[in-house]
mmCIF file of C-alpha atoms in Angstrom:
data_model
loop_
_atom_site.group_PDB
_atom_site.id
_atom_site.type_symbol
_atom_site.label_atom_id
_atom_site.label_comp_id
_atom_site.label_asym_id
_atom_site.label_seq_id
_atom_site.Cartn_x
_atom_site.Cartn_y
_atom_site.Cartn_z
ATOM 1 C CA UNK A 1106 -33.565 -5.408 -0.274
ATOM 2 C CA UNK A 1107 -32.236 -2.004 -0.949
ATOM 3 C CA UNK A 1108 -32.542 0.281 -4.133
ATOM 4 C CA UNK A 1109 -29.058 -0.412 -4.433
ATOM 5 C CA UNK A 1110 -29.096 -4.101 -4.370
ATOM 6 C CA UNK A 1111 -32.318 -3.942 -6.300
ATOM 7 C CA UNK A 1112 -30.948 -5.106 -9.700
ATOM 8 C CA UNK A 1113 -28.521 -7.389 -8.518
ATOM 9 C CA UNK A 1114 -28.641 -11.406 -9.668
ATOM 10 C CA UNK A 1115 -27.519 -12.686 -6.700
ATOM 11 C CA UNK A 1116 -27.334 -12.685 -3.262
ATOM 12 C CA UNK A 1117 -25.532 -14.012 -0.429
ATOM 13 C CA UNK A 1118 -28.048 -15.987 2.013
ATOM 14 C CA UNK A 1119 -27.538 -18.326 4.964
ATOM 15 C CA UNK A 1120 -24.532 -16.854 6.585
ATOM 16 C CA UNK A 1121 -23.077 -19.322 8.778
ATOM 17 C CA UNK A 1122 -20.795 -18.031 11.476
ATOM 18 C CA UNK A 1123 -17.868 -20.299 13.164
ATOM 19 C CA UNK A 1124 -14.142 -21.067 12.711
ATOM 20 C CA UNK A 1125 -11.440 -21.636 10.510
ATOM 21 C CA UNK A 1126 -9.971 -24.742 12.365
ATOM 22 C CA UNK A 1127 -5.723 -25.339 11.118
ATOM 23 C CA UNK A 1128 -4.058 -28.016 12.353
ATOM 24 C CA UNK A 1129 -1.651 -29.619 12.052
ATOM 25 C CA UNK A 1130 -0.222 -33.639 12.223
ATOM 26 C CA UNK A 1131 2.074 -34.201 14.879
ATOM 27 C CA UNK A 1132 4.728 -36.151 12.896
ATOM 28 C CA UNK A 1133 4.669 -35.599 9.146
ATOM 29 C CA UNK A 1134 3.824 -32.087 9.765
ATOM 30 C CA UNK A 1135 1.063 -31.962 7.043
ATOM 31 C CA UNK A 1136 -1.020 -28.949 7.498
ATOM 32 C CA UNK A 1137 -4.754 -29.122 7.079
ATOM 33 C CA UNK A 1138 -7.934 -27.148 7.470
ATOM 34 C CA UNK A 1139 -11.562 -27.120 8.095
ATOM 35 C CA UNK A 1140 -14.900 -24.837 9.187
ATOM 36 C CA UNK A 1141 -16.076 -25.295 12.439
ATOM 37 C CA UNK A 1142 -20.384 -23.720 13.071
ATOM 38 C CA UNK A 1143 -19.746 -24.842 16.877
ATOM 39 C CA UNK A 1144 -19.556 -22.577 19.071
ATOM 40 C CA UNK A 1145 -17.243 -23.651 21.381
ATOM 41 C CA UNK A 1146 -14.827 -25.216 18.932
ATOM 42 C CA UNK A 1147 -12.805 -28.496 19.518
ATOM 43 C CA UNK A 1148 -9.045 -27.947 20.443
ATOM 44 C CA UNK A 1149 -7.975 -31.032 21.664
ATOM 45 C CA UNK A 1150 -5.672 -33.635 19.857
ATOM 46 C CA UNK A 1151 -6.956 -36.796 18.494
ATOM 47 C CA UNK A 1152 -5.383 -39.650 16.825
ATOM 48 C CA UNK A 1153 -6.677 -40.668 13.153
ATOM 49 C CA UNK A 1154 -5.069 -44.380 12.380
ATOM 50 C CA UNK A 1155 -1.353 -43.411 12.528
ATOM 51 C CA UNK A 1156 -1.435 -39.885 12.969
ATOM 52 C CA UNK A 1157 -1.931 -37.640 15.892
ATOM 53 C CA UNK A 1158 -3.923 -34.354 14.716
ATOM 54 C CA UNK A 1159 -2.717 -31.167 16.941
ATOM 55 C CA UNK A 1160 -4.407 -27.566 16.828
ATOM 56 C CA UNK A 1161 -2.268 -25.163 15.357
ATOM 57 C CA UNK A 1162 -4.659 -22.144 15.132
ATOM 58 C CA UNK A 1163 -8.482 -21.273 14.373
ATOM 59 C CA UNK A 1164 -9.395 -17.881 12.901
ATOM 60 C CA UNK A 1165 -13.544 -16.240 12.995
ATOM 61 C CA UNK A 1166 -15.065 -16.779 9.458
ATOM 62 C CA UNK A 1167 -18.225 -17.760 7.665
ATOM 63 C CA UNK A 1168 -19.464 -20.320 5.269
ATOM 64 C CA UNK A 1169 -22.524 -18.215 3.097
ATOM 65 C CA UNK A 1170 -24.582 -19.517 -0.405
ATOM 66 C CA UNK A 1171 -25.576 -17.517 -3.031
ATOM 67 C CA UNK A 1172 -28.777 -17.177 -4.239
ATOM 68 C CA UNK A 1173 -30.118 -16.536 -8.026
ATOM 69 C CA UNK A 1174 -32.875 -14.090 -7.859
ATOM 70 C CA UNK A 1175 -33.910 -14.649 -10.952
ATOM 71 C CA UNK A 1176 -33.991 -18.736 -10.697
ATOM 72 C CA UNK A 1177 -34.719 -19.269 -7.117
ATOM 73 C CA UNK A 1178 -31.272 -21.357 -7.405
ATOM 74 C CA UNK A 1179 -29.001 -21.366 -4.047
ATOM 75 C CA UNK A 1180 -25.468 -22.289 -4.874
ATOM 76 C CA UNK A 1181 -23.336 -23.566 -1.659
ATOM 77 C CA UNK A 1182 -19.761 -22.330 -0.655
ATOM 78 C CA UNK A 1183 -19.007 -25.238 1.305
ATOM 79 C CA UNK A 1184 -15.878 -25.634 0.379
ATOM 80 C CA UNK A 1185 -14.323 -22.006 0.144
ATOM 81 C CA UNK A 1186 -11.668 -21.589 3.074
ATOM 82 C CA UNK A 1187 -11.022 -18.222 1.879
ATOM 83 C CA UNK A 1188 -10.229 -15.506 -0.544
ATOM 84 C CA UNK A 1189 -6.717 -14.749 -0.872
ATOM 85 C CA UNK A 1190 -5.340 -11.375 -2.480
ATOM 86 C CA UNK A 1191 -2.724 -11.247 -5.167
ATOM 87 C CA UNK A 1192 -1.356 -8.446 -3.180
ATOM 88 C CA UNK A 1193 -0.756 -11.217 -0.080
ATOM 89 C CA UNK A 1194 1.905 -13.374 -1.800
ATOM 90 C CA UNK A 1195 5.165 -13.166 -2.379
ATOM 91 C CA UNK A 1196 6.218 -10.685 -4.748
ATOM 92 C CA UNK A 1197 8.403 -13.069 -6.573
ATOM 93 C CA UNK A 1198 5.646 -15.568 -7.024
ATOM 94 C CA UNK A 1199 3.233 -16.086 -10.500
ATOM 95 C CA UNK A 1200 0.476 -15.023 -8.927
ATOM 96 C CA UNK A 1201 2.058 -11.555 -7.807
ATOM 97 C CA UNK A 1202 3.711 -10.894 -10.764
ATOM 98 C CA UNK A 1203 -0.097 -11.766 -12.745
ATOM 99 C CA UNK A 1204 -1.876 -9.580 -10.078
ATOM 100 C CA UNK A 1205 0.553 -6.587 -10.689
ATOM 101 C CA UNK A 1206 -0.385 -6.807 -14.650
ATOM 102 C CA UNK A 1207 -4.097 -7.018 -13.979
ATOM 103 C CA UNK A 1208 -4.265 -4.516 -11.148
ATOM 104 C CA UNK A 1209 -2.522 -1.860 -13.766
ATOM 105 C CA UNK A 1210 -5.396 -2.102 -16.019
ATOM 106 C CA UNK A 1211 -7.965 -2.324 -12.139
ATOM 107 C CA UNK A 1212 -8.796 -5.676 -12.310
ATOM 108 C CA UNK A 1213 -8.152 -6.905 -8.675
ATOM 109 C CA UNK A 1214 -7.225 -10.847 -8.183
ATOM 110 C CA UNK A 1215 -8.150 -13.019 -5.151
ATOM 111 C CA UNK A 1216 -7.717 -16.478 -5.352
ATOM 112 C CA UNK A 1217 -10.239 -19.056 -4.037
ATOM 113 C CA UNK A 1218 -8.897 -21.364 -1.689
ATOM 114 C CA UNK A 1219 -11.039 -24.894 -0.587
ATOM 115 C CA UNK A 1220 -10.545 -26.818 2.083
ATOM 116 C CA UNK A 1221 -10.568 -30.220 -0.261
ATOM 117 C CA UNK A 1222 -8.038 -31.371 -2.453
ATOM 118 C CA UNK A 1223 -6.687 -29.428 -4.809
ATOM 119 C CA UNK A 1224 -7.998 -31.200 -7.848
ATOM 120 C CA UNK A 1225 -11.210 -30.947 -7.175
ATOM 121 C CA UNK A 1226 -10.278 -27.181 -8.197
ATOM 122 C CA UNK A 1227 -10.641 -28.077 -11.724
ATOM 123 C CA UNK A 1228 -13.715 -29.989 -11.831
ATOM 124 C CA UNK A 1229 -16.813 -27.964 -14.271
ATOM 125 C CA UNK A 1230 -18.906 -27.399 -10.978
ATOM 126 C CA UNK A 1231 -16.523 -25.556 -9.027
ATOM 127 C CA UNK A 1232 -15.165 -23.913 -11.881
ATOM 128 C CA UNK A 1233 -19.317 -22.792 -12.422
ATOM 129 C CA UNK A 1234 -18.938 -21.555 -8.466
ATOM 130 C CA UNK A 1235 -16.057 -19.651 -9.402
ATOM 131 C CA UNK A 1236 -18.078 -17.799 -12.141
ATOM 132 C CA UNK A 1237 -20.960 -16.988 -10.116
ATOM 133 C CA UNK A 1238 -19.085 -15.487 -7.151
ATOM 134 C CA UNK A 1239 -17.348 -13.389 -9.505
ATOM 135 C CA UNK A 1240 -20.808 -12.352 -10.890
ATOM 136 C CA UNK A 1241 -22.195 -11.710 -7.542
ATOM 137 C CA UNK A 1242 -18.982 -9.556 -6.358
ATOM 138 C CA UNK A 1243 -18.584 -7.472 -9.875
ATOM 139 C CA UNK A 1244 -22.284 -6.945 -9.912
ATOM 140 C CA UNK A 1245 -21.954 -4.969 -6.537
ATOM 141 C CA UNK A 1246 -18.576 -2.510 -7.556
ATOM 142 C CA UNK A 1247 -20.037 1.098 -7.707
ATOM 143 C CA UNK A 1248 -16.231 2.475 -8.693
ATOM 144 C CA UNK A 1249 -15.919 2.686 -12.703
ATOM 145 C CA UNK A 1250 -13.590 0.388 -14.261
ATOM 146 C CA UNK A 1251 -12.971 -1.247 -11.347
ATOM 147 C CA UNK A 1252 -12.947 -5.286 -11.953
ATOM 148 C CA UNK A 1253 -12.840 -8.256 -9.152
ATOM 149 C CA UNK A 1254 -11.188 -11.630 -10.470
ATOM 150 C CA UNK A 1255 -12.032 -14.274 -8.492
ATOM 151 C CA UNK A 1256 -10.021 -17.567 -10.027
ATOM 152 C CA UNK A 1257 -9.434 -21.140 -8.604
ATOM 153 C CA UNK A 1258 -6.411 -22.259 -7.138
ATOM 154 C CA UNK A 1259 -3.959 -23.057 -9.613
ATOM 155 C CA UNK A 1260 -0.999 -21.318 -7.906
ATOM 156 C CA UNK A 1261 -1.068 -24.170 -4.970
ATOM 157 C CA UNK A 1262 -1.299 -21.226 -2.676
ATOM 158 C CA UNK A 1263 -3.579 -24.262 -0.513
ATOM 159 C CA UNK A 1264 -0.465 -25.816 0.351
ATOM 160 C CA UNK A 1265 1.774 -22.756 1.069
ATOM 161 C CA UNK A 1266 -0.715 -20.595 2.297
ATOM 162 C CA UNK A 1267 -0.262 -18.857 5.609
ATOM 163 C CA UNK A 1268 -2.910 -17.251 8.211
ATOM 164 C CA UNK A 1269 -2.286 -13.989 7.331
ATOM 165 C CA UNK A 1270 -2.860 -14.333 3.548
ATOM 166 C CA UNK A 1271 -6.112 -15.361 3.886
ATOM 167 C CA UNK A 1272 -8.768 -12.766 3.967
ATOM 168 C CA UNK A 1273 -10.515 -14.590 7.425
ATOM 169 C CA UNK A 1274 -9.782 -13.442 10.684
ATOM 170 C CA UNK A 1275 -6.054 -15.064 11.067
ATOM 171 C CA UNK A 1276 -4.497 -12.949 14.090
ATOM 172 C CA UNK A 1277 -7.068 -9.670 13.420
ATOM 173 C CA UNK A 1278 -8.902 -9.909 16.504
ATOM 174 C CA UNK A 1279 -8.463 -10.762 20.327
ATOM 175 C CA UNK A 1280 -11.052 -13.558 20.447
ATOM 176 C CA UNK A 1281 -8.933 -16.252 18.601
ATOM 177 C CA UNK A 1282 -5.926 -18.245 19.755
ATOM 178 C CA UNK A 1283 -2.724 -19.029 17.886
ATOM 179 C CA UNK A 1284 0.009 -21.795 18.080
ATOM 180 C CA UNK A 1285 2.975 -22.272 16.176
ATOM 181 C CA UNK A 1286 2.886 -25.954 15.243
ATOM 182 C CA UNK B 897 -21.603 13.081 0.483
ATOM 183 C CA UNK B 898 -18.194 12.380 -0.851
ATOM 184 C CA UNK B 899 -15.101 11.534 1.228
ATOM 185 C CA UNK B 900 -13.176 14.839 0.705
ATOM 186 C CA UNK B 901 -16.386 16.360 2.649
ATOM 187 C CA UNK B 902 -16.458 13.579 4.860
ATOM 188 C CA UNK B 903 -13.049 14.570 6.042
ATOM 189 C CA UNK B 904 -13.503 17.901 6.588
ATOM 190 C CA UNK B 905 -16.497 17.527 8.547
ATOM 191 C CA UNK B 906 -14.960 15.178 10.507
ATOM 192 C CA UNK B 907 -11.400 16.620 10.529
ATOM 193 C CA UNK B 908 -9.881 13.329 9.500
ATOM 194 C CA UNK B 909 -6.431 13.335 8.889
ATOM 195 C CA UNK B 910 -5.412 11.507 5.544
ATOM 196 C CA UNK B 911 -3.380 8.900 5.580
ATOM 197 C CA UNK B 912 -3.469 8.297 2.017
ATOM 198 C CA UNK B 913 -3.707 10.768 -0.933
ATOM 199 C CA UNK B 914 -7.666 11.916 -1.457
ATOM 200 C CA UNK B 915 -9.674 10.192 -3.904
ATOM 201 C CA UNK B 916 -13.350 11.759 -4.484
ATOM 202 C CA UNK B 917 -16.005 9.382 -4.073
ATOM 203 C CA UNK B 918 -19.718 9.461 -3.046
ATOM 204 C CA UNK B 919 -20.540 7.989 0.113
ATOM 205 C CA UNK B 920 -23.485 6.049 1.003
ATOM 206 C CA UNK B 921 -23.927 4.244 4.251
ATOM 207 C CA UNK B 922 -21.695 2.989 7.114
ATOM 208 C CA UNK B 923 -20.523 0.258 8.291
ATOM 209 C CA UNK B 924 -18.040 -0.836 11.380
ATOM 210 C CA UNK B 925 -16.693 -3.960 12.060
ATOM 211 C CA UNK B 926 -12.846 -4.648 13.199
ATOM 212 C CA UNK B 927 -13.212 -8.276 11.424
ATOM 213 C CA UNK B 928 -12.131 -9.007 7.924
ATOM 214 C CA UNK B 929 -14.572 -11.620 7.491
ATOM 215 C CA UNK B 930 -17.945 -9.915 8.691
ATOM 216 C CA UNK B 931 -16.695 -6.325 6.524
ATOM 217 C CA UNK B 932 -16.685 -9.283 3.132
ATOM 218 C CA UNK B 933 -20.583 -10.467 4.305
ATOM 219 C CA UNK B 934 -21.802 -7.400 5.239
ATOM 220 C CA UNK B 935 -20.301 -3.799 3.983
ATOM 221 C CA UNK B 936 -21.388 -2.864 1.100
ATOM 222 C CA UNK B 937 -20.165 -0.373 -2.056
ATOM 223 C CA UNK B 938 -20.110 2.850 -0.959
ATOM 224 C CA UNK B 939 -19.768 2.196 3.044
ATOM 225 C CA UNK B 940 -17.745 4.102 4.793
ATOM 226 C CA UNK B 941 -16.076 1.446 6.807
ATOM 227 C CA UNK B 942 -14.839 2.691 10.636
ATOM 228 C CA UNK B 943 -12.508 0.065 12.152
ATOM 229 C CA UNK B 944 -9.722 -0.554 14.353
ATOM 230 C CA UNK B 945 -7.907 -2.636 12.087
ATOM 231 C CA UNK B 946 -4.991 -2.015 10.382
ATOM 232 C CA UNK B 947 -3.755 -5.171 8.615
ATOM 233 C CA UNK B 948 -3.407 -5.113 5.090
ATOM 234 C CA UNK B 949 -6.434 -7.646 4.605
ATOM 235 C CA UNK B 950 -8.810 -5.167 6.064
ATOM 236 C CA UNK B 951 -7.825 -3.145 2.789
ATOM 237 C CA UNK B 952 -7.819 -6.194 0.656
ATOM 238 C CA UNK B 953 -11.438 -6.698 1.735
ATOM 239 C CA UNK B 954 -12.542 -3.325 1.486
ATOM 240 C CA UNK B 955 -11.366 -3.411 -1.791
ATOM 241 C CA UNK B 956 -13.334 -6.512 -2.415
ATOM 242 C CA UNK B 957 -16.516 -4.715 -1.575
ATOM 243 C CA UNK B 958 -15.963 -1.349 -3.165
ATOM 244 C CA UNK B 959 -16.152 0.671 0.121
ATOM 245 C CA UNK B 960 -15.568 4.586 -0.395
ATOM 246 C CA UNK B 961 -13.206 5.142 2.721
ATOM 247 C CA UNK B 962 -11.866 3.979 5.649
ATOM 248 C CA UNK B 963 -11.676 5.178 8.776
ATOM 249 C CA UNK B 964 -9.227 3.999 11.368
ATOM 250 C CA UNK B 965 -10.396 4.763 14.817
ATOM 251 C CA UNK B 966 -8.147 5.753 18.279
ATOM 252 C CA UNK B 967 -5.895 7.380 16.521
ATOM 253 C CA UNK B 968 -3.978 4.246 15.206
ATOM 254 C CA UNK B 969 -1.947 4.299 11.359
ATOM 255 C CA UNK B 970 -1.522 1.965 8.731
ATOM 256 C CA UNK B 971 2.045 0.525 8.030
ATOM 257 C CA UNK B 972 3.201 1.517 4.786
ATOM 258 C CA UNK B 973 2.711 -1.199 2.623
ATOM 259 C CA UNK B 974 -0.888 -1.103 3.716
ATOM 260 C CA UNK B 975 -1.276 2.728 2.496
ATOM 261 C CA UNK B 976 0.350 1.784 -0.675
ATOM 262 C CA UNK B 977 -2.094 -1.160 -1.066
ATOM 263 C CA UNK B 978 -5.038 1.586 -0.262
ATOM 264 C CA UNK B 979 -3.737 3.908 -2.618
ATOM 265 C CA UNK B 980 -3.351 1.291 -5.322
ATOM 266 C CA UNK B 981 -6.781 0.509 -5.079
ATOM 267 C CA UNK B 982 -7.673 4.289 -4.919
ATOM 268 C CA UNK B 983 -9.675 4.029 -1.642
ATOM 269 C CA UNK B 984 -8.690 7.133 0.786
ATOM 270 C CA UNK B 985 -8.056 5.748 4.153
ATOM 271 C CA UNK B 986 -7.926 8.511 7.228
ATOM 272 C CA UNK B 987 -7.504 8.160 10.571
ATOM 273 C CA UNK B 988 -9.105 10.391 13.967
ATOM 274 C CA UNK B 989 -8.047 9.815 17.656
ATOM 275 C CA UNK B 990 -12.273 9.301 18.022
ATOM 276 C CA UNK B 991 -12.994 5.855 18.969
ATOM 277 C CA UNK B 992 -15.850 3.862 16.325
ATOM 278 C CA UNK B 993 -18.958 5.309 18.530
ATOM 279 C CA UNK B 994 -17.805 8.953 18.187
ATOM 280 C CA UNK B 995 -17.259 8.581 14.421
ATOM 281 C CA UNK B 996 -20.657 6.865 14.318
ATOM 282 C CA UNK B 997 -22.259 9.692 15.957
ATOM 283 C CA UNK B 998 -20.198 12.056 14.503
ATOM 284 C CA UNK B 999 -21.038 10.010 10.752
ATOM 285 C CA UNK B 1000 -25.105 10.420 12.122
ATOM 286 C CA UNK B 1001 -24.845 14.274 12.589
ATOM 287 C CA UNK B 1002 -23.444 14.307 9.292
ATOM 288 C CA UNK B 1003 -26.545 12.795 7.634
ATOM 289 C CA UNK B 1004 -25.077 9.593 6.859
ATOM 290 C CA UNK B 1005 -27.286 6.491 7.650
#
């Protein structure tokens, strides 16, 4: 620990390296998502009942918990996919048009994006998630005034979202591949 | 250190306007992901990259400055973005291991 991380609650701990796996199913084209810790990660099409799953695209990220130094208490990010910027979305979307207000006044919105369903979103534990990764990234801004607003995904951006919103690796780097479904 | 000295001693050329901040530390990485886990407020951050999320993360961590390597720019949304979030982003035709040394020499660790 640094002098500069000294006084701060929490901690990230157990960073996890691997992918963010998309894919995609072949005839319904529902889109879904999940991390990958292997290192050589599965690309290959499978069937599930009905459906045929196809790779559409994997991305380098990281699954990480935070840890209470006060409490000994490790929360688990299982779930995140990703942070996503106001800035990212559409400019005629809610979530824009909120970002622009807050971002006047230097409070800076991401959204949280999971890889489960969307309703889980609104259940008291993740909402308690929510609160402490806000807590551990505000703890660590040096600039005055400055704010980070982490909230859950109430703007569906899950469903809509595309590779490059997503703060993850999406088409940044020469070591992943990319289909179009 | 601040990042108006910073620039100078490096002879950085600005691609945003300058905001004054202390610097403390360094850090290079060309992936979004590993810049959110690792950098740290007040980091310089050297990198390659040049998509907006590399700003959007480097806002999420408080960095001081960026510095884009090999000469490459930002496109202009991304500079607005940076300047929006008051972070001064330059760029030097040095590759990441010359700005690190050059970063070293400087006193920064």
């Amino acid at each position: 620990m640094d002098s500069a991380t000294a006084n701060h609650r929490y901690e990230m701990v157990n960073v996890r390296p691997g992918y963010v796996i998309v894919e995609h199913e072949v005839f319904s084209k529902q889109m879904r998502s999940y991390f990958c810790a292997q290192a050589q990660p599965p690309v290959e099409e499978y069937r599930e009942g009905p459906k045929i799953w196809k790779f559409s695209g994997m991305a380098q990220s990281f699954q990480f918990d935070l840890r209470d130094r006060t409490s000994g208490a490790v929360t688990k990010y299982d779930e995140l996919l990703g942070l996503v910027p106001y800035s990212g979305c559409p400019t005629d979307s809610d979530i824009y048009r909120l970002g622009d207000i807050a971002q006047a006044e230097k409070i800076w919105i991401y959204v949280a994006l999971t890889y489960g369903p969307v309703e889980a979103t609104r259940q008291p534990d993740w909402l308690e998630k929510i609160r402490i990764l806000n807590r551990y990234f505000g703890e660590r801004l040096t600039t005055p005034n400055k704010k980070i607003l982490i909230l859950p995904d109430y703007f569906n951006l899950y469903k809509e979202f595309s590779h490059g919103q997503i703060l993850a690796d999406f088409g940044l780097t020469a070591m992943e591949e990319t289909q179009a479904p | 250190m601040t990042t108006k000295e910073l620039a100078e001693r490096l002879e950085l050329k600005g691609l945003t306007r300058m905001f004054e901040k202390p610097v403390s530390g360094v850090y290079i990485s060309d992936m979004v992901s590993d810049v959110i886990a690792n950098a740290k407020a007040g980091n310089v951050l050297v990198t390659l990259q040049v998509h907006n999320n590399v700003i959007a993360a480097a806002n999420l961590v408080d960095v001081s400055a960026i510095v884009i390597t090999r000469g490459r720019t930002l496109p202009s949304e991304a500079i607005s973005l940076a300047e929006r979030a008051e972070i001064p982003v330059f760029t030097t035709g040095m590759d990441s291991w010359q700005v690190a040394s050059r970063l070293y020499e400087a006193g920064i660790r």
